[in-house]
PDB file of C-alpha atoms in Angstrom:
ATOM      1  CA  UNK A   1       0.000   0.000   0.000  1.00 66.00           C
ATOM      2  CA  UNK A   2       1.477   3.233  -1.070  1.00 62.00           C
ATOM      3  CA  UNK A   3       2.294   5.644   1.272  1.00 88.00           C
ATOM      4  CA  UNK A   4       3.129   9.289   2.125  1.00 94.00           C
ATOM      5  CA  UNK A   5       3.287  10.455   5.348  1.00 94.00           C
ATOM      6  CA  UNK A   6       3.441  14.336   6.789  1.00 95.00           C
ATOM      7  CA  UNK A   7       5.041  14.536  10.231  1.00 90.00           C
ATOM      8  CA  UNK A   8       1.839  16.716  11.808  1.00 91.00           C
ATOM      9  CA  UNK A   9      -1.573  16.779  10.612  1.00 93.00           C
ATOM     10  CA  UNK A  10      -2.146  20.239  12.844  1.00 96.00           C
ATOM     11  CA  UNK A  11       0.757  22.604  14.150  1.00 96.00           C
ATOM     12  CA  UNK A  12       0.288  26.369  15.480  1.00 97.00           C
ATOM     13  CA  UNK A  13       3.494  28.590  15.163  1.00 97.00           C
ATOM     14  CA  UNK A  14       4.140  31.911  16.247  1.00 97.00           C
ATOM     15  CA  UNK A  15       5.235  34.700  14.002  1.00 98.00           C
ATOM     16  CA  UNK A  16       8.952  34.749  13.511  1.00 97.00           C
ATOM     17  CA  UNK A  17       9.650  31.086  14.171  1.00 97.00           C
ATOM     18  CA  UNK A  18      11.265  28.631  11.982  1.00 97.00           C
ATOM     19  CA  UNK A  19       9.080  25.770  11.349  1.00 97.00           C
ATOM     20  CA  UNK A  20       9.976  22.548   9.634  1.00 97.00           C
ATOM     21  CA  UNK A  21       7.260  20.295   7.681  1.00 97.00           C
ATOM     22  CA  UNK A  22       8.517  16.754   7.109  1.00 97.00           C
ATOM     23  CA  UNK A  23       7.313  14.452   4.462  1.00 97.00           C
ATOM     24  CA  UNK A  24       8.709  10.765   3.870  1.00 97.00           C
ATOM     25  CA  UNK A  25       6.960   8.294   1.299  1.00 95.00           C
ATOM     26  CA  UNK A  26       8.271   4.595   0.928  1.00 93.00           C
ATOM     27  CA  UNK A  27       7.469   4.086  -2.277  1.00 90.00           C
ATOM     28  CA  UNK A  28      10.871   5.180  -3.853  1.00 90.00           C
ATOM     29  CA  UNK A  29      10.058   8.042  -6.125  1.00 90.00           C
ATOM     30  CA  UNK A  30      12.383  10.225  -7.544  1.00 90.00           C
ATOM     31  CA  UNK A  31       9.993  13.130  -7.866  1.00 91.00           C
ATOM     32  CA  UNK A  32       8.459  14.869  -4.833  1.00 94.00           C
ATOM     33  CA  UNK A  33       6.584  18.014  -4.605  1.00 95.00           C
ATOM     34  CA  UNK A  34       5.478  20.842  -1.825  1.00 97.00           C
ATOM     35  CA  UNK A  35       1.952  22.610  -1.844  1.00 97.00           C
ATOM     36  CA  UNK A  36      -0.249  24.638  -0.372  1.00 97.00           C
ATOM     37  CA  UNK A  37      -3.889  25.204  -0.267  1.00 95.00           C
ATOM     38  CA  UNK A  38      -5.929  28.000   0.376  1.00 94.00           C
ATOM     39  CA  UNK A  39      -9.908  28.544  -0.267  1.00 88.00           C
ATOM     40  CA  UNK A  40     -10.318  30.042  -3.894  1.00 86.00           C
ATOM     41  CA  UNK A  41      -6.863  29.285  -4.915  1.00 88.00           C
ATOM     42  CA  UNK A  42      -6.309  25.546  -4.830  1.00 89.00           C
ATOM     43  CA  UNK A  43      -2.752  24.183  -4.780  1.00 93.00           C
ATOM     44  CA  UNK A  44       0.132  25.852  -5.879  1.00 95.00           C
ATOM     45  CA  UNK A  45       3.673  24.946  -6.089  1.00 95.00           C
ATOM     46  CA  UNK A  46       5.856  26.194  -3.642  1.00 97.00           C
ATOM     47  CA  UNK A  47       8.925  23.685  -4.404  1.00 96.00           C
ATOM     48  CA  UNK A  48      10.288  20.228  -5.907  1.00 94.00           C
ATOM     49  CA  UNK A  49      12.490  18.235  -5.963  1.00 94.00           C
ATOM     50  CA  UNK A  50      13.323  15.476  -9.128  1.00 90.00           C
ATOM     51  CA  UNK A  51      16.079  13.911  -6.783  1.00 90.00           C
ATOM     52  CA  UNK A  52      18.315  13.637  -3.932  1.00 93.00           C
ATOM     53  CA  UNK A  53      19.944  17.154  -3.321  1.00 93.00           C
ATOM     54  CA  UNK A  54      18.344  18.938  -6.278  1.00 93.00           C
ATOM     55  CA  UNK A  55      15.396  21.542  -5.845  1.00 94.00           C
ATOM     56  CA  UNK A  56      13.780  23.875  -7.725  1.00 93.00           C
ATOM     57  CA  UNK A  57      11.215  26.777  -6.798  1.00 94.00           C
ATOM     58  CA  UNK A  58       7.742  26.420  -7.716  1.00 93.00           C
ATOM     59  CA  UNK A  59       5.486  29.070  -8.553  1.00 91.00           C
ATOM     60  CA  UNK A  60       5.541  30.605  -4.862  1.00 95.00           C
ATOM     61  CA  UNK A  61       8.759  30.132  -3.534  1.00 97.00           C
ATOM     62  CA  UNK A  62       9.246  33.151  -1.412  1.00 96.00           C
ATOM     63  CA  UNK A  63       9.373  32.921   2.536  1.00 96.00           C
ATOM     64  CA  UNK A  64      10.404  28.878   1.483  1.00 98.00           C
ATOM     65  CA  UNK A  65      13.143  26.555   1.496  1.00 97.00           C
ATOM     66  CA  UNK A  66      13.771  22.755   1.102  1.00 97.00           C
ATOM     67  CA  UNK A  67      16.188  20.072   1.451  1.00 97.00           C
ATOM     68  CA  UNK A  68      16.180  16.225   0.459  1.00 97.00           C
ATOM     69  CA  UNK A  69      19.143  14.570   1.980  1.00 96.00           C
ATOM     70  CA  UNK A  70      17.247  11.125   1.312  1.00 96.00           C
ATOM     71  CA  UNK A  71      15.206   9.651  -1.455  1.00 95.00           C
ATOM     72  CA  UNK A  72      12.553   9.170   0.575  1.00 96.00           C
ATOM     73  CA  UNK A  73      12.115  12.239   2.898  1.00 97.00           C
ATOM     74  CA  UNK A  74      11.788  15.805   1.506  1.00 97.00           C
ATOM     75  CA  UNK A  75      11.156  18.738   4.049  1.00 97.00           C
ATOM     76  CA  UNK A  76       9.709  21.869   3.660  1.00 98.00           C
ATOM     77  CA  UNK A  77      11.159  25.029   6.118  1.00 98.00           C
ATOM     78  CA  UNK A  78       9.790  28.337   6.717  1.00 97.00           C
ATOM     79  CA  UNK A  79      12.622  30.326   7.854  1.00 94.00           C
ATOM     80  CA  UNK A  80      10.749  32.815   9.707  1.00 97.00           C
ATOM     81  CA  UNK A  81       6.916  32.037   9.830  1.00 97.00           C
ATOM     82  CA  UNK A  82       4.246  35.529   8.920  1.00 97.00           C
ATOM     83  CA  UNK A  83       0.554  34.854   9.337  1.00 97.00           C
ATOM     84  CA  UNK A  84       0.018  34.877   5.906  1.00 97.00           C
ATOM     85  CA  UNK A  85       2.076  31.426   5.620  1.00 98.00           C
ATOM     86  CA  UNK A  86      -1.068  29.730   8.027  1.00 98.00           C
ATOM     87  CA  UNK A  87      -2.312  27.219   5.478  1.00 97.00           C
ATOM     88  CA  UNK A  88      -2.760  23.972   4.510  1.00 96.00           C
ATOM     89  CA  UNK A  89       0.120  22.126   3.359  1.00 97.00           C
ATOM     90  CA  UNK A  90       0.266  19.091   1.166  1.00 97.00           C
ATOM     91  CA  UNK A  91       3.428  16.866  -0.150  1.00 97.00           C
ATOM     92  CA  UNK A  92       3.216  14.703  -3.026  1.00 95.00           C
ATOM     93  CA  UNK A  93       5.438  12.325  -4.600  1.00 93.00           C
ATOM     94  CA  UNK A  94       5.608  10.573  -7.987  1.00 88.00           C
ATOM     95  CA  UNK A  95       7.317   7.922  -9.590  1.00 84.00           C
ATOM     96  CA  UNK A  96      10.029   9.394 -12.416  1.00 72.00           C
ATOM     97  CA  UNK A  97       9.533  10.244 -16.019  1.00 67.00           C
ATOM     98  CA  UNK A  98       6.322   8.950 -17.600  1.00 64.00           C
ATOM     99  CA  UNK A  99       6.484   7.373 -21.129  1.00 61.00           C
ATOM    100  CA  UNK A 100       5.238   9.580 -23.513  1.00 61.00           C
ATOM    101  CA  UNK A 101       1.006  10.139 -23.596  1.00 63.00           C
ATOM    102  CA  UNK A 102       1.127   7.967 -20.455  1.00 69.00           C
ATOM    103  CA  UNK A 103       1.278   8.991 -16.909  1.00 74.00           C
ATOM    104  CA  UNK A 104       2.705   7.658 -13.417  1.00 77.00           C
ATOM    105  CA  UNK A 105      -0.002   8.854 -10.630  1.00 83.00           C
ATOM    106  CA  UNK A 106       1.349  11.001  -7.637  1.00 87.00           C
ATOM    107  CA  UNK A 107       0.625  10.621  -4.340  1.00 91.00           C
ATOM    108  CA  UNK A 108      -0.429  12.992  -1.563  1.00 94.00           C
ATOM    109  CA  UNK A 109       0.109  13.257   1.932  1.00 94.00           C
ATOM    110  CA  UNK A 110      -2.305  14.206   4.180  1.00 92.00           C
ATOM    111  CA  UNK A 111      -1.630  17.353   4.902  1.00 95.00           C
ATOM    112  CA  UNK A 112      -0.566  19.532   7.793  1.00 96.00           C
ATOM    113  CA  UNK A 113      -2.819  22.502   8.704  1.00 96.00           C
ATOM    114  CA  UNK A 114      -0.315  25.066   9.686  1.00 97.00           C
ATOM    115  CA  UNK A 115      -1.649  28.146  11.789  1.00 98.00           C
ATOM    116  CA  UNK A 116       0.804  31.209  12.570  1.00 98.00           C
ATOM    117  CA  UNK A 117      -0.120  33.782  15.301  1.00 97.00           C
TER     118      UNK A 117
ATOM    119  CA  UNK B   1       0.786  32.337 -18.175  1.00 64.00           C
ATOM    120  CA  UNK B   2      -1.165  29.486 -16.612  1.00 77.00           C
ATOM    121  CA  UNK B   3      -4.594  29.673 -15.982  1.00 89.00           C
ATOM    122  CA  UNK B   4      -7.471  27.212 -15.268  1.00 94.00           C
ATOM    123  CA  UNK B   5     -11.364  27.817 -14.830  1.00 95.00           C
ATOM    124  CA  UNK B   6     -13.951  25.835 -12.777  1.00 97.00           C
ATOM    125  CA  UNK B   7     -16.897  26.872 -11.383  1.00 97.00           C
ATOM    126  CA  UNK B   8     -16.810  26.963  -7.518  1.00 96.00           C
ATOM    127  CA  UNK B   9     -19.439  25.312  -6.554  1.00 97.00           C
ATOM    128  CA  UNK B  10     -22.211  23.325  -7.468  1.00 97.00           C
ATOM    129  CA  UNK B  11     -24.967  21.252  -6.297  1.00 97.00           C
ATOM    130  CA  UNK B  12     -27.133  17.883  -7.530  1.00 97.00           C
ATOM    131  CA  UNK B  13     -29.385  15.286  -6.319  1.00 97.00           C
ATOM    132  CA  UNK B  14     -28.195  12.088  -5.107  1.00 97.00           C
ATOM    133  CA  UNK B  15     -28.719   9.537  -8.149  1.00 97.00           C
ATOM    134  CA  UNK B  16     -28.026  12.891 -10.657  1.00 97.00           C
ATOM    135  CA  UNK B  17     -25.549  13.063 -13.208  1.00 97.00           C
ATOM    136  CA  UNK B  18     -22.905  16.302 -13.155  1.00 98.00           C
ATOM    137  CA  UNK B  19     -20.818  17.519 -15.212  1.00 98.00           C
ATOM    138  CA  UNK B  20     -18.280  19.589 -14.043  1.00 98.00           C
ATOM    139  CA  UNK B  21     -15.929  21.974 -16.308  1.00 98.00           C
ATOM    140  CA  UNK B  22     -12.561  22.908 -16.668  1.00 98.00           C
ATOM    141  CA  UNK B  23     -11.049  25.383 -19.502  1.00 97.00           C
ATOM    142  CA  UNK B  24      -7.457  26.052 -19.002  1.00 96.00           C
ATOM    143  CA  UNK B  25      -4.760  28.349 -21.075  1.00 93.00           C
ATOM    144  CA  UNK B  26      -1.313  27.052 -20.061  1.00 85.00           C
ATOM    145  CA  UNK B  27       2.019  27.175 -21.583  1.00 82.00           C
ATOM    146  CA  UNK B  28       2.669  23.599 -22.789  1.00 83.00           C
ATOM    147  CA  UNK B  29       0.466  20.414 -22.026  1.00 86.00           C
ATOM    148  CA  UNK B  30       1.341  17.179 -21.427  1.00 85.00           C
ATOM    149  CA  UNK B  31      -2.218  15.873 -20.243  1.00 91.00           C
ATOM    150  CA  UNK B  32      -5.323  16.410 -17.856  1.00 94.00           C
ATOM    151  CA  UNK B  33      -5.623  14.800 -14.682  1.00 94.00           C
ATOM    152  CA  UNK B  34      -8.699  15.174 -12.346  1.00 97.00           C
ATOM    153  CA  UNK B  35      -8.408  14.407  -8.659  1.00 96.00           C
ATOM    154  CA  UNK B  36     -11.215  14.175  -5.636  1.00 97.00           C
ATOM    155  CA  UNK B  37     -10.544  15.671  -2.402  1.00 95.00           C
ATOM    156  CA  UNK B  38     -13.003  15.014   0.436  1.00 95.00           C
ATOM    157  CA  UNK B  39     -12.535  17.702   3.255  1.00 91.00           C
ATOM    158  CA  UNK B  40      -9.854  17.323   5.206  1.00 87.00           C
ATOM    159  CA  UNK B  41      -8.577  14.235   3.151  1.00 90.00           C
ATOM    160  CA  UNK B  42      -5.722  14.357   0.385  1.00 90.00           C
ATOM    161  CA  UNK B  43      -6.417  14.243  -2.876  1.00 93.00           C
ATOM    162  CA  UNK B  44      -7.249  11.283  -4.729  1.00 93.00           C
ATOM    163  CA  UNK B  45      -6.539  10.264  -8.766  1.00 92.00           C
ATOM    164  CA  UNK B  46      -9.301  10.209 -10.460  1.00 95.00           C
ATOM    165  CA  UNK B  47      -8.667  10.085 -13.915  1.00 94.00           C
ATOM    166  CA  UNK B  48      -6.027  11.009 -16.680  1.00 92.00           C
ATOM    167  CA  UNK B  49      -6.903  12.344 -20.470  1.00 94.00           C
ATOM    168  CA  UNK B  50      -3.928  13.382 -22.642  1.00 91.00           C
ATOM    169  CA  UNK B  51      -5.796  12.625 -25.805  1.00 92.00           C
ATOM    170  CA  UNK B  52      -8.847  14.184 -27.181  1.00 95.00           C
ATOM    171  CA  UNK B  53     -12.183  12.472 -26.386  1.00 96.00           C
ATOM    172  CA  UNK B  54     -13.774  10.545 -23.662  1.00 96.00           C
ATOM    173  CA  UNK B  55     -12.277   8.123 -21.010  1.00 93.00           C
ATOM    174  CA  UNK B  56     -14.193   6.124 -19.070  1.00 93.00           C
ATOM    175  CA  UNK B  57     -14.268   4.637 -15.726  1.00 90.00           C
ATOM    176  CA  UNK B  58     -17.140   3.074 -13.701  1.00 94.00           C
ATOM    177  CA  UNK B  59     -19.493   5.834 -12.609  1.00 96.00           C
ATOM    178  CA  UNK B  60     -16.916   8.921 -13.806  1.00 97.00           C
ATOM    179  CA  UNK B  61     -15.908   9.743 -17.298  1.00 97.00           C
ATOM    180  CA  UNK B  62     -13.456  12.446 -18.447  1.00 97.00           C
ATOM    181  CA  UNK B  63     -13.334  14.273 -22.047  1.00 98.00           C
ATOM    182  CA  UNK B  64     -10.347  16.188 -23.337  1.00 97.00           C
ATOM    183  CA  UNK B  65     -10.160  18.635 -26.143  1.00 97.00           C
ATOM    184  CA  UNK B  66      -7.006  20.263 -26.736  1.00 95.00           C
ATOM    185  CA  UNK B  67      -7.927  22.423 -29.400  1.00 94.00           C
ATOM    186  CA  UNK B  68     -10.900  24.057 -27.247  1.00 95.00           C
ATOM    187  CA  UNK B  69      -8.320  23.826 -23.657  1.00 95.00           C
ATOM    188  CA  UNK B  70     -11.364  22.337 -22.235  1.00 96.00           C
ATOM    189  CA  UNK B  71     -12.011  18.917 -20.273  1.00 98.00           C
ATOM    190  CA  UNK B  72     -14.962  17.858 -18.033  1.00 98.00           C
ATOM    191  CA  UNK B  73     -15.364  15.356 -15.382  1.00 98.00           C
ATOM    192  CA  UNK B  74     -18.879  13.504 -15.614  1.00 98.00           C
ATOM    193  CA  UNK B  75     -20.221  12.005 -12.683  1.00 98.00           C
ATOM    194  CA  UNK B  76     -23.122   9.782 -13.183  1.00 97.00           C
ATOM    195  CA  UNK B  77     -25.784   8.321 -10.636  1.00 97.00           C
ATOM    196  CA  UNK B  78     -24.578  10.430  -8.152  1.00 98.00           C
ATOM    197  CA  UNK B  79     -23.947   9.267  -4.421  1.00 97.00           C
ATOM    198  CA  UNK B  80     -24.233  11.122  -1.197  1.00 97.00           C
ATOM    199  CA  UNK B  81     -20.234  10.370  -0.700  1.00 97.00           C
ATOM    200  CA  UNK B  82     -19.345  11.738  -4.248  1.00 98.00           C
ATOM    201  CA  UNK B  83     -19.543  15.224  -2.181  1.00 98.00           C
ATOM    202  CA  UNK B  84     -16.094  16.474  -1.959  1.00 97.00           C
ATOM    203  CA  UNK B  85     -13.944  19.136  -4.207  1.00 97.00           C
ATOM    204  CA  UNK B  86     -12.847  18.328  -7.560  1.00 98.00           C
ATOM    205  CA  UNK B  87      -9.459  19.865  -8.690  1.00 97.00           C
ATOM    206  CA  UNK B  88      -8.352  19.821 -12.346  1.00 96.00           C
ATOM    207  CA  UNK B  89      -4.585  20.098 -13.083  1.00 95.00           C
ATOM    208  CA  UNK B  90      -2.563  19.990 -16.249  1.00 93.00           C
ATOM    209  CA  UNK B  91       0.689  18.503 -16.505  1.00 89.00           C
ATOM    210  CA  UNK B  92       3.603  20.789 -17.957  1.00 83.00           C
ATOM    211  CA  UNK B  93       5.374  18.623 -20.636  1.00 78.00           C
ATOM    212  CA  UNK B  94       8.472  19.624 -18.612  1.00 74.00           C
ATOM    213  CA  UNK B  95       8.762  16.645 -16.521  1.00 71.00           C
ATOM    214  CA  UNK B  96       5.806  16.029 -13.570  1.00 77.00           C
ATOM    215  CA  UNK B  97       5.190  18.945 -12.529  1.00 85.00           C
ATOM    216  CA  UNK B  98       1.330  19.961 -11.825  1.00 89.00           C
ATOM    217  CA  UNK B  99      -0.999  23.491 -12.098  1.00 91.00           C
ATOM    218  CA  UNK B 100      -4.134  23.544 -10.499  1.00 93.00           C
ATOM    219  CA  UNK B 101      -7.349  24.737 -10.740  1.00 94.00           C
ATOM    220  CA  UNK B 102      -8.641  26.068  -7.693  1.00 94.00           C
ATOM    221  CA  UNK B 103     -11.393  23.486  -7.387  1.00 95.00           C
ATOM    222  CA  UNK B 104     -15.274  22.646  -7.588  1.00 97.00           C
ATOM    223  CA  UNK B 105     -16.939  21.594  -4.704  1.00 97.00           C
ATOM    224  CA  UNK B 106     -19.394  19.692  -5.348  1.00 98.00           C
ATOM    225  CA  UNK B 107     -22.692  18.682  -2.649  1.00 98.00           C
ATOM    226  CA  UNK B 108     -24.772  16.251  -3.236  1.00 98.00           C
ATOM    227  CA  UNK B 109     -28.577  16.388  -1.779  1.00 96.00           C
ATOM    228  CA  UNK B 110     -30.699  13.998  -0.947  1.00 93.00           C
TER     229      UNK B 110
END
């Protein structure tokens, strides 16, 4: 049974603190992906990664950073949490390169409901 | 620029069929996926259309057309627990990466 797993499902930060988001899946895919989620907007990109040590920004990178030291776990930092990070945040991971017209499904976590004061 | 359409919410009878729209303008495609996301779940695949026309899968079909940047998601004798948001997303033909719609929710009456 595929898996991906967030490290909180709920976590309340105050402003100004660095707050770390961990994801791990076990299904050894090379791609792995940060959202978030807000009403109206839907997901967006904030960062992925296509392999161990490589990252690259999504569409809203700013206030973000990653690192993925493993395969399997990639983590998600906010260097110095606003109130206007408070969110729901979803990971995702995928398996490679898809042949072409075909597709490899990716996975989400659960999520982690992230509240700043 | 990336941009995809659906309507926000919407609303049918239990036993119903919906149909539920996307349009999107984005720069490259490399397919159509649909996902369902009950509240306070993760999303879920759904379904995956890279070619134009209909796919078909139990109770939910998908149609593509490229030339029109439009898809819909077809939900037929509707259930109570088919209410949940439905998020389209195209695939850039640069690797996996994914852009979202912002989502239909969808509630389903008795």
């Amino acid at each position: 049974d595929v898996k991906v797993t967030q490290s909180s499902r709920y976590l309340v930060k105050r402003t100004g603190e660095k707050v770390f988001l961990e994801c791990v899946q076990d299904m050894d895919h090379e791609n792995m992906f940060w959202y978030r989620q807000d009403p109206g907007l839907g997901l967006r990109l904030i960062y992925f990664s296509y392999d161990v040590k490589m990252k690259e920004k999504g569409d809203i990178p700013e206030g973000y950073s990653v690192s993925r030291e493993k395969k399997e776990r990639f983590s998600l930092i906010l260097e110095s949490a606003s109130t206007n990070q408070t969110s729901m945040y979803l990971c995702a991971s995928i398996r490679g390169l898809a042949a072409l017209g075909s597709y490899n499904e990716q996975f989400f976590g659960p999520g982690t409901r992230l509240t700043v004061l | 620029g990336q941009n995809i359409d659906q309507p926000t919410e919407m609303t049918a009878t239990e036993g119903a069929i919906v149909q539920i729209n996307c349009t999107y303008q984005t720069s490259g495609f490399n397919g159509l996926f649909w996902y369902q996301q009950h509240a306070g779940e993760a999303p879920t695949f759904l379904s995956y259309n890279v070619l134009d026309g209909l796919e078909e899968k139990g109770r939910f079909s998908s149609f593509l057309s490229r030339s029109k940047g439009y898809s819909y998601l077809l939900l037929k004798e509707l259930q109570m627990k088919d209410s949940a948001s439905y998020l389209c997303a195209v695939r850039s033909p640069y690797g996996n990466k994914l852009v979202f719609g912002a989502g239909t929710i969808l509630r389903v009456k008795s």
